[in-house]
XYZ file of C-alpha atoms in Angstrom:
748
model
C 13.884 -68.613 1.866
C 13.566 -69.725 -1.738
C 10.362 -69.032 -3.665
C 9.492 -72.727 -3.858
C 9.709 -72.944 -0.071
C 7.526 -69.848 0.208
C 4.871 -71.533 -1.944
C 4.964 -74.628 0.254
C 4.457 -72.578 3.404
C 1.707 -70.486 1.837
C -0.098 -73.635 0.747
C -0.115 -74.937 4.304
C -2.125 -72.007 5.615
C -5.803 -72.711 4.920
C -7.291 -69.448 6.165
C -7.885 -68.217 2.603
C -9.540 -71.470 1.543
C -13.211 -71.176 0.641
C -15.830 -71.937 3.282
C -17.790 -75.115 2.699
C -20.846 -73.234 1.440
C -18.924 -71.454 -1.318
C -17.040 -74.620 -2.257
C -20.301 -76.582 -2.543
C -21.924 -73.901 -4.696
C -21.124 -74.539 -8.378
C -21.009 -70.758 -8.898
C -19.012 -70.180 -5.669
C -21.333 -67.498 -4.362
C -19.794 -65.870 -1.281
C -22.614 -66.705 1.115
C -20.390 -65.895 4.102
C -19.845 -62.291 2.994
C -23.444 -61.948 1.913
C -24.682 -63.038 5.351
C -22.173 -60.829 7.112
C -23.425 -57.757 5.260
C -27.069 -58.678 5.629
C -26.648 -59.272 9.364
C -25.354 -55.693 9.519
C -28.532 -54.565 7.689
C -26.530 -53.584 4.608
C -29.132 -54.995 2.241
C -27.906 -53.392 -0.986
C -24.297 -54.404 -0.308
C -25.358 -57.976 0.415
C -27.258 -58.061 -2.876
C -24.212 -56.698 -4.692
C -22.244 -59.747 -3.493
C -24.777 -62.042 -5.151
C -25.081 -59.943 -8.298
C -21.294 -59.903 -8.707
C -21.147 -63.696 -8.886
C -24.477 -64.850 -10.285
C -25.380 -64.587 -13.947
C -28.950 -63.332 -14.348
C -29.023 -62.589 -10.598
C -32.641 -61.410 -10.511
C -33.688 -64.768 -11.925
C -31.186 -67.072 -10.284
C -31.536 -65.614 -6.773
C -35.260 -66.378 -6.935
C -34.848 -69.898 -8.302
C -31.621 -71.095 -6.644
C -32.048 -74.500 -4.992
C -29.188 -73.728 -2.534
C -26.837 -76.742 -2.762
C -24.725 -74.871 -0.192
C -27.256 -75.773 2.478
C -26.169 -79.402 2.699
C -22.556 -78.345 3.265
C -23.257 -75.570 5.784
C -21.426 -76.133 9.088
C -24.219 -74.407 10.962
C -26.206 -77.539 10.179
C -24.345 -79.272 12.997
C -25.359 -76.570 15.457
C -29.089 -76.011 15.062
C -29.658 -76.127 11.313
C -28.132 -74.879 8.073
C -28.506 -71.274 6.950
C -31.604 -70.770 4.799
C -29.550 -69.250 2.008
C -32.201 -69.748 -0.655
C -34.726 -67.751 1.360
C -32.153 -65.024 2.010
C -31.406 -64.771 -1.710
C -35.100 -64.442 -2.503
C -35.462 -61.707 0.106
C -32.521 -59.765 -1.310
C -33.766 -60.146 -4.873
C -37.013 -58.445 -3.893
C -35.792 -55.932 -1.298
C -32.496 -54.570 -2.616
C -31.962 -51.862 -5.173
C -31.280 -53.398 -8.613
C -27.592 -53.816 -9.300
C -26.033 -52.587 -12.501
C -25.064 -55.363 -14.920
C -21.359 -56.197 -14.925
C -19.163 -54.217 -17.280
C -17.846 -56.564 -19.988
C -14.221 -56.743 -20.945
C -13.323 -54.883 -24.146
C -14.474 -56.725 -27.253
C -11.944 -59.321 -28.342
C -13.031 -59.405 -31.981
C -14.554 -62.873 -31.714
C -18.177 -63.945 -31.825
C -20.221 -66.745 -30.283
C -23.621 -68.175 -31.123
C -25.771 -69.653 -28.352
C -28.505 -72.035 -29.545
C -31.358 -72.292 -27.067
C -32.711 -69.736 -24.607
C -33.067 -71.783 -21.416
C -31.271 -71.036 -18.157
C -28.058 -72.687 -19.338
C -27.994 -70.931 -22.693
C -28.788 -67.486 -21.285
C -26.108 -67.897 -18.606
C -23.590 -69.012 -21.231
C -24.424 -65.874 -23.211
C -24.128 -63.684 -20.106
C -20.712 -65.094 -19.178
C -19.392 -65.017 -22.759
C -20.403 -61.387 -23.123
C -18.567 -60.557 -19.910
C -15.430 -62.012 -21.449
C -15.604 -59.688 -24.442
C -17.283 -61.903 -27.045
C -19.987 -60.668 -29.398
C -22.880 -62.993 -28.537
C -26.107 -63.833 -30.338
C -28.728 -66.093 -28.765
C -31.017 -68.061 -31.121
C -34.198 -69.311 -29.479
C -37.930 -69.571 -29.913
C -38.395 -67.499 -26.763
C -36.217 -67.053 -23.662
C -37.575 -69.356 -20.944
C -35.820 -70.215 -17.658
C -38.468 -72.779 -16.683
C -39.690 -71.061 -13.532
C -42.500 -68.763 -12.496
C -41.108 -65.336 -11.719
C -42.586 -61.997 -10.655
C -43.743 -59.832 -13.528
C -40.871 -58.156 -15.342
C -37.977 -60.005 -13.641
C -36.859 -61.984 -16.689
C -37.396 -58.978 -18.963
C -35.176 -56.944 -16.654
C -32.332 -59.432 -16.938
C -32.741 -59.658 -20.712
C -32.504 -55.859 -20.839
C -29.288 -56.087 -18.851
C -27.944 -58.601 -21.355
C -28.838 -56.215 -24.125
C -26.754 -53.508 -22.424
C -23.913 -56.019 -22.231
C -24.098 -56.415 -26.004
C -25.988 -59.706 -26.246
C -28.366 -59.984 -29.219
C -31.362 -62.296 -28.894
C -32.952 -63.707 -32.052
C -36.448 -64.787 -30.996
C -38.550 -67.103 -33.128
C -35.491 -68.833 -34.583
C -35.911 -72.266 -36.126
C -33.590 -74.503 -34.104
C -32.228 -77.109 -36.517
C -28.888 -78.792 -37.187
C -28.575 -76.554 -40.232
C -28.611 -73.488 -37.986
C -25.824 -74.991 -35.889
C -23.722 -75.807 -38.955
C -24.269 -72.356 -40.404
C -23.190 -70.696 -37.159
C -20.098 -72.906 -36.975
C -19.106 -71.502 -40.367
C -19.687 -67.893 -39.306
C -18.692 -67.836 -35.627
C -15.610 -68.601 -33.630
C -17.581 -70.972 -31.396
C -21.123 -72.261 -30.863
C -22.817 -73.385 -27.670
C -25.980 -75.521 -27.568
C -28.284 -75.492 -24.548
C -29.239 -79.189 -24.767
C -32.323 -78.861 -22.570
C -33.752 -75.970 -24.627
C -33.502 -77.409 -28.161
C -35.296 -80.226 -30.037
C -33.892 -83.766 -29.833
C -32.603 -83.792 -33.465
C -30.359 -80.859 -32.720
C -28.365 -82.956 -30.192
C -26.643 -84.903 -32.974
C -23.130 -84.265 -31.685
C -23.108 -86.955 -28.970
C -22.437 -86.608 -25.235
C -20.358 -83.490 -24.465
C -17.125 -83.841 -22.496
C -17.762 -83.597 -18.767
C -14.954 -81.100 -18.137
C -14.882 -78.955 -21.267
C -18.423 -79.487 -22.632
C -16.725 -79.906 -26.012
C -18.275 -82.182 -28.660
C -17.076 -84.192 -31.643
C -17.286 -81.050 -33.754
C -14.425 -78.564 -33.399
C -15.715 -75.316 -31.899
C -19.063 -76.787 -30.878
C -19.841 -76.929 -27.159
C -23.007 -78.152 -25.486
C -24.485 -78.743 -22.046
C -25.218 -82.258 -20.872
C -28.964 -82.883 -21.044
C -31.162 -83.577 -18.056
C -29.919 -81.047 -15.497
C -32.816 -79.712 -13.418
C -31.001 -77.597 -10.813
C -31.080 -73.900 -11.821
C -27.755 -73.163 -10.184
C -26.063 -76.156 -11.840
C -27.557 -75.079 -15.165
C -26.029 -71.637 -14.634
C -22.710 -73.269 -13.732
C -22.793 -75.243 -16.993
C -23.239 -71.991 -18.891
C -20.235 -70.517 -17.093
C -18.153 -73.630 -17.774
C -19.041 -73.371 -21.459
C -17.982 -69.708 -21.566
C -14.651 -70.619 -19.937
C -14.097 -73.396 -22.470
C -14.918 -71.083 -25.375
C -12.417 -68.534 -24.055
C -9.692 -71.197 -23.812
C -10.575 -72.529 -27.270
C -10.378 -69.078 -28.828
C -7.006 -68.437 -27.177
C -5.549 -71.801 -28.186
C -4.637 -72.813 -24.637
C -5.210 -76.052 -22.716
C -8.861 -76.967 -22.389
C -8.407 -79.102 -19.283
C -5.562 -77.672 -17.212
C -6.362 -76.127 -13.793
C -10.120 -76.568 -13.923
C -10.462 -78.440 -10.643
C -12.132 -75.489 -8.941
C -14.882 -75.045 -11.523
C -18.044 -76.399 -10.011
C -18.239 -77.878 -6.494
C -14.987 -78.989 -4.860
C -13.635 -80.048 -1.493
C -12.203 -77.283 0.665
C -9.512 -77.637 3.320
C -10.877 -74.811 5.459
C -11.270 -75.940 9.052
C -13.617 -74.204 11.453
C -13.900 -75.317 15.064
C -17.422 -75.721 16.418
C -16.223 -76.266 19.980
C -17.578 -72.992 21.340
C -20.496 -72.550 18.953
C -23.919 -72.598 20.569
C -26.827 -74.216 18.793
C -29.321 -71.875 17.093
C -32.297 -72.972 15.023
C -33.174 -71.348 11.682
C -35.652 -68.496 11.548
C -38.864 -69.991 10.093
C -39.181 -69.178 6.403
C -42.977 -69.260 6.197
C -44.046 -67.333 3.136
C -40.662 -65.643 2.893
C -38.491 -63.371 5.024
C -39.082 -59.742 5.800
C -36.018 -57.655 6.627
C -36.094 -58.369 10.352
C -36.290 -62.122 9.848
C -33.637 -62.069 7.107
C -31.236 -60.135 9.317
C -31.739 -62.595 12.189
C -31.221 -65.588 9.928
C -28.098 -64.085 8.348
C -26.714 -63.438 11.838
C -26.732 -67.214 12.461
C -23.963 -67.623 9.884
C -20.744 -68.788 11.534
C -18.643 -66.742 9.096
C -16.445 -69.801 8.776
C -12.715 -69.313 9.037
C -9.815 -71.213 10.544
C -7.612 -68.809 12.577
C -7.016 -71.549 15.158
C -3.411 -70.428 15.574
C -4.336 -66.766 15.911
C -7.028 -67.438 18.520
C -4.497 -68.799 20.988
C -1.423 -66.676 20.213
C -1.054 -63.078 21.368
C 1.862 -62.632 18.972
C -0.019 -63.769 15.851
C -3.091 -61.800 16.906
C -1.016 -58.648 17.442
C -0.057 -58.363 13.771
C -3.732 -58.650 12.735
C -3.281 -61.192 9.946
C -2.547 -64.905 9.700
C 0.464 -67.089 8.796
C 0.021 -67.048 5.019
C 0.366 -63.265 5.088
C 3.192 -63.380 7.618
C 5.309 -65.853 5.661
C 5.045 -63.607 2.585
C 6.216 -60.665 4.715
C 9.118 -62.745 6.008
C 10.056 -63.742 2.462
C 9.947 -60.141 1.251
C 11.919 -58.990 4.280
C 14.703 -61.473 3.581
C 14.765 -60.526 -0.108
C 15.422 -56.816 0.507
C 18.928 -55.849 -0.546
C 18.729 -52.165 0.304
C 16.067 -50.289 2.197
C 14.106 -50.710 5.402
C 13.210 -54.202 6.518
C 9.743 -53.714 7.932
C 9.288 -57.289 9.174
C 12.323 -57.555 11.474
C 10.184 -57.139 14.580
C 7.673 -59.692 13.316
C 10.477 -62.196 12.721
C 12.225 -61.592 16.033
C 9.124 -61.549 18.227
C 7.813 -65.065 17.620
C 7.843 -67.067 20.871
C 8.857 -70.255 19.005
C 6.502 -72.082 21.379
C 4.909 -74.411 18.815
C 1.251 -73.765 19.690
C 0.433 -72.756 16.104
C 1.902 -75.995 14.794
C -0.061 -78.009 17.344
C -3.470 -76.499 16.611
C -3.071 -76.049 12.841
C -4.796 -78.775 10.773
C -1.969 -78.437 8.249
C 0.920 -78.226 10.777
C 1.944 -74.683 9.914
C 4.831 -73.837 12.267
C 5.319 -70.084 12.383
C 8.207 -70.665 14.777
C 10.103 -72.645 12.132
C 9.595 -69.835 9.608
C 10.799 -67.122 11.983
C 13.741 -69.066 13.391
C 14.997 -69.950 9.923
C 14.629 -66.304 8.885
C 16.666 -65.231 11.921
C 19.394 -67.712 11.005
C 19.445 -66.687 7.341
C 19.588 -62.968 8.058
C 22.310 -63.423 10.656
C 24.334 -65.494 8.191
C 23.956 -62.731 5.591
C 24.747 -59.991 8.093
C 21.387 -58.301 7.555
C 19.856 -58.829 11.001
C 20.547 -55.922 13.378
C 22.059 -57.255 16.623
C 19.978 -54.992 18.838
C 16.864 -57.203 19.033
C 18.363 -59.999 21.113
C 21.518 -58.318 22.363
C 20.464 -57.926 25.984
C 19.505 -61.592 26.285
C 22.772 -62.663 24.677
C 24.728 -60.427 27.046
C 22.875 -62.024 29.941
C 23.702 -65.477 28.615
C 27.377 -64.528 28.343
C 27.282 -63.264 31.928
C 25.696 -66.528 33.160
C 28.450 -68.456 31.368
C 31.197 -66.118 32.603
C 33.658 -66.542 35.448
C 31.424 -64.772 37.978
C 28.529 -67.206 37.572
C 29.649 -70.456 35.950
C 30.651 -73.400 38.092
C 31.238 -77.135 37.655
C 32.029 -79.256 40.727
C 31.617 -82.743 42.116
C 29.649 -82.868 45.341
C 31.654 -81.620 48.334
C 34.187 -84.273 49.324
C 33.462 -86.416 46.241
C 35.830 -87.252 43.395
C 33.163 -88.473 41.001
C 29.539 -87.788 40.192
C 26.709 -90.191 39.417
C 24.441 -87.233 38.737
C 24.949 -83.546 38.139
C 22.318 -80.954 39.016
C 21.734 -78.330 36.309
C 19.251 -75.757 37.705
C 19.558 -73.400 34.697
C 20.448 -69.733 34.604
C 16.911 -68.392 35.090
C 16.182 -70.313 38.282
C 19.488 -69.258 39.840
C 18.734 -65.662 38.839
C 15.204 -65.547 40.233
C 15.272 -67.997 43.153
C 18.875 -68.787 44.121
C 17.720 -69.977 47.535
C 15.368 -72.497 45.971
C 18.137 -73.794 43.721
C 20.460 -74.105 46.735
C 17.891 -76.011 48.796
C 17.062 -78.309 45.864
C 20.744 -79.160 45.446
C 21.085 -79.907 49.162
C 18.090 -82.283 48.983
C 19.513 -84.115 45.973
C 22.887 -84.579 47.670
C 21.215 -85.849 50.826
C 19.043 -88.400 49.060
C 21.113 -89.389 46.022
C 24.653 -88.942 47.273
C 27.184 -88.127 44.582
C 25.435 -85.267 42.817
C 27.666 -82.676 41.202
C 26.635 -79.183 40.189
C 26.857 -77.182 36.962
C 25.881 -73.532 37.002
C 25.597 -71.922 33.584
C 23.154 -71.329 30.694
C 21.905 -74.078 28.407
C 22.352 -71.732 25.423
C 18.650 -71.066 24.834
C 19.073 -67.331 24.050
C 21.607 -68.122 21.316
C 19.451 -70.927 19.915
C 16.274 -68.834 19.993
C 17.930 -65.822 18.397
C 19.183 -67.963 15.512
C 22.873 -67.524 16.348
C 23.891 -71.093 15.743
C 27.648 -70.504 15.982
C 27.242 -68.870 19.377
C 24.983 -71.692 20.525
C 27.508 -74.321 19.470
C 30.254 -72.411 21.263
C 28.200 -72.296 24.462
C 27.245 -75.945 24.081
C 30.895 -76.949 23.665
C 31.748 -75.248 26.969
C 28.853 -76.982 28.679
C 29.899 -80.359 27.279
C 33.466 -79.793 28.431
C 32.237 -79.034 31.961
C 30.000 -82.114 31.922
C 32.720 -84.397 30.568
C 35.120 -82.992 33.158
C 32.778 -84.406 35.805
C 32.809 -87.823 34.134
C 29.677 -87.416 31.957
C 27.144 -88.145 34.707
C 23.379 -88.159 34.284
C 22.085 -84.594 34.191
C 19.223 -83.620 36.495
C 17.619 -80.504 34.956
C 14.888 -78.452 36.572
C 14.003 -76.070 33.736
C 11.725 -77.434 30.955
C 13.532 -75.314 28.341
C 16.887 -76.685 29.496
C 15.510 -80.226 29.396
C 14.259 -79.791 25.845
C 17.377 -78.071 24.509
C 19.847 -80.428 26.179
C 18.001 -83.534 25.003
C 18.107 -82.252 21.433
C 21.686 -80.912 21.516
C 23.331 -83.594 23.694
C 21.849 -86.954 22.649
C 24.873 -88.676 24.174
C 23.845 -87.471 27.638
C 21.072 -88.870 29.806
C 18.865 -85.907 30.729
C 16.510 -86.523 33.650
C 13.961 -83.996 34.879
C 14.161 -83.073 38.539
C 10.416 -83.643 38.663
C 10.761 -87.300 37.692
C 13.473 -87.707 40.347
C 11.147 -86.228 42.953
C 8.319 -88.450 41.739
C 10.531 -91.477 42.379
C 12.046 -90.299 45.667
C 8.949 -88.692 47.109
C 8.614 -85.203 48.494
C 11.254 -83.925 50.905
C 10.346 -83.113 54.495
C 10.462 -79.393 53.688
C 7.435 -79.560 51.354
C 4.396 -77.451 52.181
C 1.445 -79.838 52.126
C -1.050 -77.105 52.741
C -3.401 -78.080 49.924
C -5.555 -75.411 48.356
C -6.615 -74.824 44.761
C -4.111 -73.696 42.129
C -4.166 -73.360 38.347
C -1.378 -75.300 36.649
C 0.658 -73.380 34.101
C 2.510 -75.702 31.740
C 5.569 -74.057 30.180
C 5.565 -74.169 26.386
C 8.772 -76.249 26.463
C 6.735 -79.044 28.111
C 4.154 -79.123 25.320
C 5.495 -82.369 23.839
C 6.662 -83.892 27.122
C 3.664 -85.685 28.548
C 5.783 -87.547 31.115
C 7.099 -84.263 32.514
C 3.613 -82.803 32.808
C 2.372 -85.993 34.461
C 5.215 -85.959 37.010
C 4.398 -82.374 37.972
C 0.721 -83.135 38.470
C 1.625 -86.163 40.558
C 3.747 -83.983 42.822
C 0.990 -81.398 43.135
C -1.432 -84.140 44.040
C 0.989 -85.357 46.702
C 1.113 -81.801 48.034
C -2.648 -81.911 48.420
C -3.225 -79.287 45.734
C -6.565 -79.248 43.946
C -5.636 -78.494 40.338
C -7.413 -76.288 37.799
C -6.494 -76.611 34.118
C -6.654 -73.415 32.018
C -8.318 -73.639 28.629
C -4.894 -73.655 27.000
C -3.079 -76.346 28.935
C -0.946 -79.414 28.348
C -0.242 -79.871 24.639
C -2.138 -76.639 23.957
C -0.436 -74.506 26.595
C 0.316 -70.868 25.814
C 3.692 -69.175 26.123
C 4.146 -66.680 28.963
C 5.784 -64.156 26.608
C 9.406 -64.967 27.393
C 9.858 -67.835 24.928
C 11.753 -67.055 21.739
C 12.924 -63.868 23.521
C 9.690 -62.023 22.749
C 9.938 -60.063 25.992
C 13.368 -58.766 24.961
C 12.292 -57.715 21.468
C 8.881 -56.270 22.318
C 8.375 -55.838 26.082
C 4.842 -54.507 25.644
C 3.786 -57.536 23.622
C 5.598 -59.802 26.064
C 3.602 -58.252 28.889
C 0.399 -58.706 26.868
C 1.175 -62.420 26.477
C 1.787 -62.748 30.206
C -1.385 -60.796 30.955
C -3.424 -63.068 28.700
C -2.059 -66.036 30.604
C -2.778 -64.376 33.945
C -6.341 -63.538 32.926
C -7.076 -67.099 31.776
C -8.031 -68.277 35.269
C -9.306 -66.803 38.509
C -7.152 -69.032 40.700
C -3.506 -68.425 41.662
C -0.948 -70.101 39.407
C 1.679 -72.724 40.073
C 4.251 -73.492 37.392
C 7.567 -75.284 37.031
C 9.378 -72.748 34.837
C 11.231 -69.863 36.483
C 10.427 -67.388 33.725
C 6.768 -68.382 33.511
C 6.519 -67.606 37.205
C 8.308 -64.268 36.792
C 6.344 -63.143 33.720
C 2.966 -63.973 35.266
C 3.862 -62.521 38.666
C 4.880 -59.220 37.064
C 1.298 -58.740 35.901
C 0.174 -58.648 39.534
C -1.216 -62.170 39.423
C -0.182 -64.357 42.310
C 2.046 -67.078 40.907
C 4.514 -69.484 42.416
C 7.161 -71.887 41.228
C 6.779 -75.503 42.302
C 10.026 -75.052 44.243
C 8.154 -72.504 46.405
C 6.027 -75.413 47.635
C 8.684 -78.143 47.710
C 11.668 -76.066 48.878
C 10.026 -73.045 50.517
C 12.043 -70.089 51.711
C 11.025 -67.313 54.037
C 7.558 -65.834 53.586
C 4.509 -67.442 52.049
C 4.420 -69.355 48.791
C 3.863 -66.989 45.908
C 5.038 -63.968 47.919
C 8.621 -64.071 46.631
C 9.394 -60.781 44.815
C 10.358 -60.688 41.152
C 13.942 -59.423 40.871
C 14.984 -56.796 38.327
C 17.630 -57.274 35.660
C 20.563 -56.144 37.802
C 19.403 -58.109 40.834
C 19.089 -61.243 38.724
C 22.766 -60.990 37.860
C 23.698 -60.343 41.471
C 21.729 -63.420 42.528
C 23.767 -65.656 40.256
C 27.047 -64.158 41.422
C 26.167 -64.377 45.101
C 24.904 -67.960 44.756
C 28.196 -69.060 43.242
C 30.184 -67.223 45.912
C 28.070 -68.712 48.706
C 28.252 -72.274 47.427
C 31.988 -72.114 46.894
C 32.494 -70.690 50.357
C 30.072 -72.887 52.309
C 30.233 -76.200 50.431
C 33.700 -76.345 49.004
C 35.479 -73.945 51.366
C 36.826 -71.980 48.419
C 37.003 -68.318 47.564
C 35.490 -67.511 44.203
C 38.864 -66.431 42.859
C 37.316 -63.757 40.635
C 38.679 -60.300 41.326
C 36.211 -57.437 41.495
C 36.457 -54.971 38.634
C 37.052 -51.287 39.321
C 33.576 -50.186 38.260
C 32.003 -52.552 40.803
C 33.474 -50.424 43.590
C 31.477 -47.356 42.529
C 28.653 -46.827 45.035
C 25.344 -45.999 43.348
C 21.854 -45.218 44.560
C 18.843 -44.500 42.313
C 15.711 -42.467 42.722
C 12.535 -44.498 42.482
C 11.854 -43.080 39.012
C 15.416 -43.789 37.865
C 15.231 -47.384 39.115
C 12.044 -47.943 37.087
C 13.678 -46.347 34.039
C 16.731 -48.588 34.281
C 14.521 -51.662 34.447
C 12.305 -50.608 31.535
C 15.267 -49.678 29.333
C 17.279 -52.752 30.324
C 20.164 -50.658 31.618
C 22.067 -52.592 34.247
C 23.473 -51.075 37.383
C 26.883 -52.209 36.146
C 26.359 -50.120 32.987
C 25.700 -47.083 35.166
C 28.750 -47.830 37.292
C 30.950 -47.949 34.185
C 29.692 -44.526 33.079
C 30.298 -43.001 36.511
C 33.762 -44.523 36.804
C 34.709 -43.136 33.388
C 33.399 -39.690 34.337
C 35.228 -39.825 37.650
C 38.535 -40.749 36.046
C 38.322 -38.410 33.061
C 36.634 -35.491 34.770
C 34.521 -35.116 31.641
C 30.854 -34.443 32.174
C 28.219 -31.816 31.512
C 26.592 -29.724 34.231
C 22.959 -28.642 34.159
C 22.799 -24.857 34.670
C 19.687 -24.947 36.867
C 19.804 -28.222 38.795
C 23.570 -28.594 39.014
C 23.235 -32.264 38.101
C 25.925 -33.948 36.039
C 25.475 -35.714 32.719
C 28.055 -38.225 31.499
C 28.244 -40.901 28.831
C 30.327 -43.957 28.069
C 30.413 -46.540 25.292
C 31.886 -49.749 26.754
C 30.987 -51.842 23.686
C 28.396 -51.146 20.988
C 25.940 -49.210 23.153
C 26.379 -45.661 24.444
C 25.013 -45.080 27.938
C 24.045 -41.692 29.398
C 23.531 -41.042 33.095
C 22.136 -37.982 34.853
C 23.399 -37.948 38.450
C 24.753 -35.985 41.397
C 27.318 -36.794 44.066
C 25.781 -38.154 47.279
C 27.622 -39.128 50.465
C 30.418 -41.448 49.374
C 28.802 -42.296 46.045
C 26.304 -41.042 43.476
C 22.546 -40.593 43.198
C 21.190 -41.391 39.729
C 18.174 -39.441 38.456
C 17.879 -40.743 34.891
C 19.604 -42.915 32.296
C 19.189 -43.860 28.669
C 21.130 -45.564 25.926
C 21.482 -45.767 22.151
C 23.597 -47.502 19.553
C 24.845 -44.355 17.829
C 28.504 -43.475 18.249
C 29.060 -39.760 18.816
C 32.210 -38.635 17.067
C 34.345 -36.540 19.374
C 32.076 -37.333 22.315
C 32.678 -39.275 25.480
C 34.728 -42.481 25.225
């Protein structure tokens, strides 16, 4: 990622944009933070927020006319926050804040003519910037009635900041001219000086500069105290720029009120009326009113995404971490897991007002790091091995329908359906042949793991094999059951006509095997169907035909959530993958029905009853939703056995794939060992390879107390260890683990 691209992505994320109240305030007081602290009864801290931003805070907090109120989003849900009343409460209740510490003196001096609110604020802000400031006035007067001693207290603070006040000064044009000769700049408070002194014409709206070089002035007639204070701040900023010889107009869009892009949803906000102000708030009333603040933020993407929520920030922060991670030449890349865990589901892009697609950022980072050789292969290795197995000789198949020499259609059930419900895939294929006739069959993977992991070369290689199989059948229309397969094949094979099995069923009607038992089920839309309204509509039509009463989760349709498998999250971070599935399971009380094999598996593993639509249309033995979720090794066996069965029963062929030696090793596992293998993604075939190697080499360790054996083997890039003992005509496995280290002089 180039820096310019980083800036573009960062600019899309609006979470750090100002809330509407702060943007509408010409001084940009952080009312959100102030209310948050006050609601927590941290009165002094809340006052410190105001005092940090406001010049003359003791005065301004008591006189502020609260322009933020008109912009407050709470106004749409009961009434705007009474920020003016809260400021007045804090001004009287909090401990006085120390005046701000000015910057070191810069060797330049400023004269302020006029001691009204604007002039005093200009002096305050100029002093903060390191100028030596003298105010010339008849008498400081902010034009408001204040409690005894308040104005004197702020003037004393200005004195500590180094501001000198010349009371009783005669305010004439001669004074201005004299100060222009002596000072680096002069500011005139137009509303606090006689008419003859405003001889310089109308000041510039942006810079407050006049027709005299070095002379700045406020525009006369402003009555709002907070806008007067803002004019004083604008003047101080202009004087600083003037003294430094830099542009007077560049990048000043955010001075004064401005439009903010921050979006805050009010969908779940309940209406709450303001606490009556009466004669002013006491602490209890102020705390209750502050608690009404919505604490406006966006976070729409984070609200609906377990992955984004897990890392406890938001996309603008994440994209910076991704950029830094890619830029590291040597050292530890801390963001690899962040990059590899994204589900690539597109929910963030859908809900973001600025179309920020975290999936695009992460996928591009995966591709870039793989191209540079800086992405460790371990994150997605298991999924890629599984893809290779699904595309290998033991699982892959491409045939015309039995007895046919051509195909009008070809059924592509996908590797996950054949792994989790081979019987359902078999029955679906039989139904298609019966009702459509010449329907061929392709068993293999669509290449999703390679595409999701960012391994484009591997994806293209897999796609080329799939295309060759398809073209070998005469390029028929492809009937796909898996939403991920449908999406990937439509994007990668535009020359092919990809039809969803659900649209075919919608046209043909339900088969006689369908369970029209009715009932109420929650519909889980797979994330791959987010942009496919026709697919979602077909599924709901079929459910309606089955007599199912449908419940839609909060996140459904275009806003559906990922089950935790998408983007290979469950392979990279199984705990987070489970959390995503659990969040989906907890979203409704009803049982789920879905039309994605992995959505069904992920949700069912949480203990939630979930079924695939095939369980209702092509039911097997047992009740719908009762089908067990197979483990990693069983999933592979399901694919192999399905291919063998179809070849034998439909085409009267043997599979022609010879069994490997390790497959003849008989293995049993203790219950604990079986759970360990599943959690650590160690296949039974991996264990068999270790045991075969130990058997042939005679090399193993023996535990002195238990007598159990310990052997290891490194068939590729992973070393596997197995703790076992001989049992009957095979072995009983007690434990297993693996690592990527190669032990020099160790087992093969």
